[in-house]
PDB file of C-alpha atoms in Angstrom:
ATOM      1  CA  UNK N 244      -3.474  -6.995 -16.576  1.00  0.00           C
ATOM      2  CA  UNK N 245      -2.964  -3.754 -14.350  1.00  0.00           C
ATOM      3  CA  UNK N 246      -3.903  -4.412 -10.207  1.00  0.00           C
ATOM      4  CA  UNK N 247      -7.478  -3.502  -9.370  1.00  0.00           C
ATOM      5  CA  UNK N 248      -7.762  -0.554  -7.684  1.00  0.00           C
ATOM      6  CA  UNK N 249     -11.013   1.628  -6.574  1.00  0.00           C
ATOM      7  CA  UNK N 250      -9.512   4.828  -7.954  1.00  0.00           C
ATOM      8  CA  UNK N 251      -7.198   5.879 -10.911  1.00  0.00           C
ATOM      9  CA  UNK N 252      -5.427   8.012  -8.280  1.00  0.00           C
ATOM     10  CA  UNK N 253      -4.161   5.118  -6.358  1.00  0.00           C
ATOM     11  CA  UNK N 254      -0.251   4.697  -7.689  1.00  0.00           C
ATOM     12  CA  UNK N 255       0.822   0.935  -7.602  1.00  0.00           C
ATOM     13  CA  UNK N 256       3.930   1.967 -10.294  1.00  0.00           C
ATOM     14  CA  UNK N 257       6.122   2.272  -7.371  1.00  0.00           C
ATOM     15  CA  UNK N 258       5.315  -1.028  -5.720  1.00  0.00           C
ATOM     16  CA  UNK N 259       8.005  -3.349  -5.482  1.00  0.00           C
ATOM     17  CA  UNK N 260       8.297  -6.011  -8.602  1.00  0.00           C
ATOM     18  CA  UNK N 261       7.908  -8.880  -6.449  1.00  0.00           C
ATOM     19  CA  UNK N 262       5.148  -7.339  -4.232  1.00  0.00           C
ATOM     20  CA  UNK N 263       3.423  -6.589  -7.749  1.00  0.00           C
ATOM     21  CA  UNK N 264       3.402  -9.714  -9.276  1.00  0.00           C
ATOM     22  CA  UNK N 265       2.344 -11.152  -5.591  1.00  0.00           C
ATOM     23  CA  UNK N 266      -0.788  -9.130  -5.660  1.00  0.00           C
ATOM     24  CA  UNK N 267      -1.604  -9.458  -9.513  1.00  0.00           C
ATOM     25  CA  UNK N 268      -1.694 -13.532  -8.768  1.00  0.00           C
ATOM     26  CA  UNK N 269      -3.672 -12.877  -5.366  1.00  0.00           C
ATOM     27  CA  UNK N 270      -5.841  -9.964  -6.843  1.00  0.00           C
ATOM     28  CA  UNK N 271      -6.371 -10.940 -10.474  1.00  0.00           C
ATOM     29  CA  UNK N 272      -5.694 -15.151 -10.641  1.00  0.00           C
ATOM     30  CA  UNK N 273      -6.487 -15.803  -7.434  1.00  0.00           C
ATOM     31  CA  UNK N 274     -10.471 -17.796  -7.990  1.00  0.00           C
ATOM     32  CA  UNK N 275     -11.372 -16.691  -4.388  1.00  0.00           C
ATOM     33  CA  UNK N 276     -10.180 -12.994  -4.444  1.00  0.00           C
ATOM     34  CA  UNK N 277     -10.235 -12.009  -8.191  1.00  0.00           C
ATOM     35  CA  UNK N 278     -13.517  -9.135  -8.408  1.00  0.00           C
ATOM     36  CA  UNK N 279     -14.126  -9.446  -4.935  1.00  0.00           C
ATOM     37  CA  UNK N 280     -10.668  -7.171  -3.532  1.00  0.00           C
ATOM     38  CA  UNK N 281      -8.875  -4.112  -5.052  1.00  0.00           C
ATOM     39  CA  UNK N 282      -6.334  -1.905  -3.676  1.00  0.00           C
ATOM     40  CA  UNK N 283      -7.390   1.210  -1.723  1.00  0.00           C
ATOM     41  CA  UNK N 284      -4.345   2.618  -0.860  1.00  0.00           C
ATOM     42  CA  UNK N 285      -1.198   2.254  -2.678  1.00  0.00           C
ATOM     43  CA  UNK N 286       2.389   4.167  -2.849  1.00  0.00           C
ATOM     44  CA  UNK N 287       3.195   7.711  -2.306  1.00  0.00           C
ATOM     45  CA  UNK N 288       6.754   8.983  -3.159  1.00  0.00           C
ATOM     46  CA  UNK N 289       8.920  11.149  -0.678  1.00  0.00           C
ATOM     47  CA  UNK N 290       7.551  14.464  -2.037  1.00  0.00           C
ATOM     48  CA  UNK N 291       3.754  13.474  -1.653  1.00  0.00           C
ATOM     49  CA  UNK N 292       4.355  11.940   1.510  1.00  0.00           C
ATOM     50  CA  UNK N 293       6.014  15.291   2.865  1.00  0.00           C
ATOM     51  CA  UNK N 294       2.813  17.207   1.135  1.00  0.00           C
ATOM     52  CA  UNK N 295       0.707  15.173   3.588  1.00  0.00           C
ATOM     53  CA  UNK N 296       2.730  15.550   7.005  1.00  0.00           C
ATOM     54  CA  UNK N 297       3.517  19.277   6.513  1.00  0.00           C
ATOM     55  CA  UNK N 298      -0.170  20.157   5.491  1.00  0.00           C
ATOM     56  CA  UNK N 299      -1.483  17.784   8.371  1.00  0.00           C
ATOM     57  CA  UNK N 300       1.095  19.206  10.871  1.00  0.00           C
ATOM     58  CA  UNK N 301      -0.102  22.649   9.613  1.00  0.00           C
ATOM     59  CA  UNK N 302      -3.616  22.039  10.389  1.00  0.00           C
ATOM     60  CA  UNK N 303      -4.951  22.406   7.046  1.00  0.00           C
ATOM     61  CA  UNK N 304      -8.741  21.708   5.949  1.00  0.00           C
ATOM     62  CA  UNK N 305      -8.585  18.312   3.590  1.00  0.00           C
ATOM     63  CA  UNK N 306      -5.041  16.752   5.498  1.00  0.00           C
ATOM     64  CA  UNK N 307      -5.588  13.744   7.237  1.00  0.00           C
ATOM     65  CA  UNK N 308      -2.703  12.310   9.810  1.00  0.00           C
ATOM     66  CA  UNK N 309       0.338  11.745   7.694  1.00  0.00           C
ATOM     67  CA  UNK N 310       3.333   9.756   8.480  1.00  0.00           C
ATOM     68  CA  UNK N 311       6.576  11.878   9.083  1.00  0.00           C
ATOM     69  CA  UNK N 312       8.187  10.740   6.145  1.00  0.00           C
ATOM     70  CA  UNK N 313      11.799  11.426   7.760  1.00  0.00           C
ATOM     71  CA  UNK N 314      10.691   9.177  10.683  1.00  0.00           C
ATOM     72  CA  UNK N 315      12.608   6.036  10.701  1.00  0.00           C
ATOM     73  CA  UNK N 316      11.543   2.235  12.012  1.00  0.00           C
ATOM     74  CA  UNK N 317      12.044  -1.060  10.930  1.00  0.00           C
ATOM     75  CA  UNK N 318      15.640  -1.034  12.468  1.00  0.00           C
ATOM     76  CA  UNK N 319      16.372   2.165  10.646  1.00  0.00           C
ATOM     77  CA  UNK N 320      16.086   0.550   7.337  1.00  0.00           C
ATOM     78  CA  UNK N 321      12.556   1.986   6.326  1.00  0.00           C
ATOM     79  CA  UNK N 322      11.345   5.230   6.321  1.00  0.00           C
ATOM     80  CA  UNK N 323       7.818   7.626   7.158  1.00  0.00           C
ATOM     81  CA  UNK N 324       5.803   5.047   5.793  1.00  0.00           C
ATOM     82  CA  UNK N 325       5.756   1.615   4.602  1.00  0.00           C
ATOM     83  CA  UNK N 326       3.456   3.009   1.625  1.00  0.00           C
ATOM     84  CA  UNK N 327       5.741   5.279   0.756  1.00  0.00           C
ATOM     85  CA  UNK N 328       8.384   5.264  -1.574  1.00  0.00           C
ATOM     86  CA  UNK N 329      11.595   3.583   0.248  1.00  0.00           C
ATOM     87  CA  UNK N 330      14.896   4.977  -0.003  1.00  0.00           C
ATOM     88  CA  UNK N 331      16.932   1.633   0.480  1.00  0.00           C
ATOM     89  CA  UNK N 332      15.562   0.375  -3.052  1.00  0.00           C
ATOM     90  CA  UNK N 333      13.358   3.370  -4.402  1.00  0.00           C
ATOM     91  CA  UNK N 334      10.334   0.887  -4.496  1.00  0.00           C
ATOM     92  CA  UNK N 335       6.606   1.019  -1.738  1.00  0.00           C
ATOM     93  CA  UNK N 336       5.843  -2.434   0.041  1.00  0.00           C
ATOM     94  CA  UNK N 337       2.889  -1.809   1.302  1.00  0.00           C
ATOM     95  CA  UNK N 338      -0.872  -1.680   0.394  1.00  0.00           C
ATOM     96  CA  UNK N 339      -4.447  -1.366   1.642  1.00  0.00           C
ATOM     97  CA  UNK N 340      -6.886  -3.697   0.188  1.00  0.00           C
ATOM     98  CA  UNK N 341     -10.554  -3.549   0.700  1.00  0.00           C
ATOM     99  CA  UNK N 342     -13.312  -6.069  -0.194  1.00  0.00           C
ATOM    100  CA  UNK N 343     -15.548  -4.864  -3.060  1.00  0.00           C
ATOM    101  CA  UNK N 344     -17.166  -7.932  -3.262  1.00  0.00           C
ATOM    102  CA  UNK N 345     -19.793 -10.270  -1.584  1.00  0.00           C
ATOM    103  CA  UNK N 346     -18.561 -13.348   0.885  1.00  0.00           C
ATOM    104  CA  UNK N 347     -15.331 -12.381   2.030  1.00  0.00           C
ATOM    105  CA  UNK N 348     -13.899 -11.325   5.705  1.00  0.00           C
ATOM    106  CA  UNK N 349     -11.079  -9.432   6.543  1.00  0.00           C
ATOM    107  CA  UNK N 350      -9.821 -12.862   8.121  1.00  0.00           C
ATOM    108  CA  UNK N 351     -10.451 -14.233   4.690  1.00  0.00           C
ATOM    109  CA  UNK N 352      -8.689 -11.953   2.799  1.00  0.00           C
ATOM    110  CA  UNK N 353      -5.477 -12.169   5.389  1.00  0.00           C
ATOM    111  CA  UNK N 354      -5.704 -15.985   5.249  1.00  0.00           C
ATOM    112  CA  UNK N 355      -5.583 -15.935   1.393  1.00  0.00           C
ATOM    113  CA  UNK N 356      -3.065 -13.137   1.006  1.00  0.00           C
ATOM    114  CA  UNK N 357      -0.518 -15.420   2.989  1.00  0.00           C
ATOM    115  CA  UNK N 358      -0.559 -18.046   0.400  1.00  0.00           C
ATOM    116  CA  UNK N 359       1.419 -15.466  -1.440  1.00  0.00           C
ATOM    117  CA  UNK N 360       3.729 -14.215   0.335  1.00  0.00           C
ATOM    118  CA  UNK N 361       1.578 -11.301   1.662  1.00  0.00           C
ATOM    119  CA  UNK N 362       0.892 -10.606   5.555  1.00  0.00           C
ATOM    120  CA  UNK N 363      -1.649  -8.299   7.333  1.00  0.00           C
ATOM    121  CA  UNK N 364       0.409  -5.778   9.581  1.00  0.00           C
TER     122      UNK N 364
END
């Protein structure tokens, strides 16, 4: 079963396999999440990340704030983004999840998510 997601134009391929098949048993098995939480916001790769920035640092109608994606954190090991598509190892390890459903908090959601492995940053 593919990760929910509120839009066929958010990209989980590039998600890290472990990340994925953390949120497919948080977003899909998981009796408290599953229907009520999909993913948002998923991965962009370098080139799509750069699209952003430059068109943002341009001032271009329809480009929201961007992450440089040459900046580097994390120690140095990451790069522009968590979402986007790491160097190091090629994969994303980040998403944004929002609640689609009735019942759940934020606090919920973060609570839940870190029975798998996942943490709210």
């Amino acid at each position: 079963m593919a990760l929910p997601t509120t839009s066929k134009w958010v990209r989980t391929d590039l998600l890290h396999p472990t990340f994925t098949a953390r949120l497919h048993a948080l977003l899909n098995e998981d009796s408290r999440i599953a229907g009520k939480v999909k993913i948002v916001s998923g991965v962009r790769s370098y080139a799509d990340q750069k699209r952003l920035y430059d068109g943002w640092k341009a001032g271009k109608a329809g480009f929201n704030l961007a992450a440089n994606p040459d900046r580097k954190f994390g120690s140095g090991l990451f790069q522009g983004s968590w979402h986007m598509q790491q160097p190091f190892d090629g994969y994303g390890h980040a998403v944004d999840l929002r609640i689609v459903g009735r019942g759940l908090s934020t606090g919920d959601v973060a609570r839940i998510a870190k029975d798998y492995g996942i943490r709210q940053t």
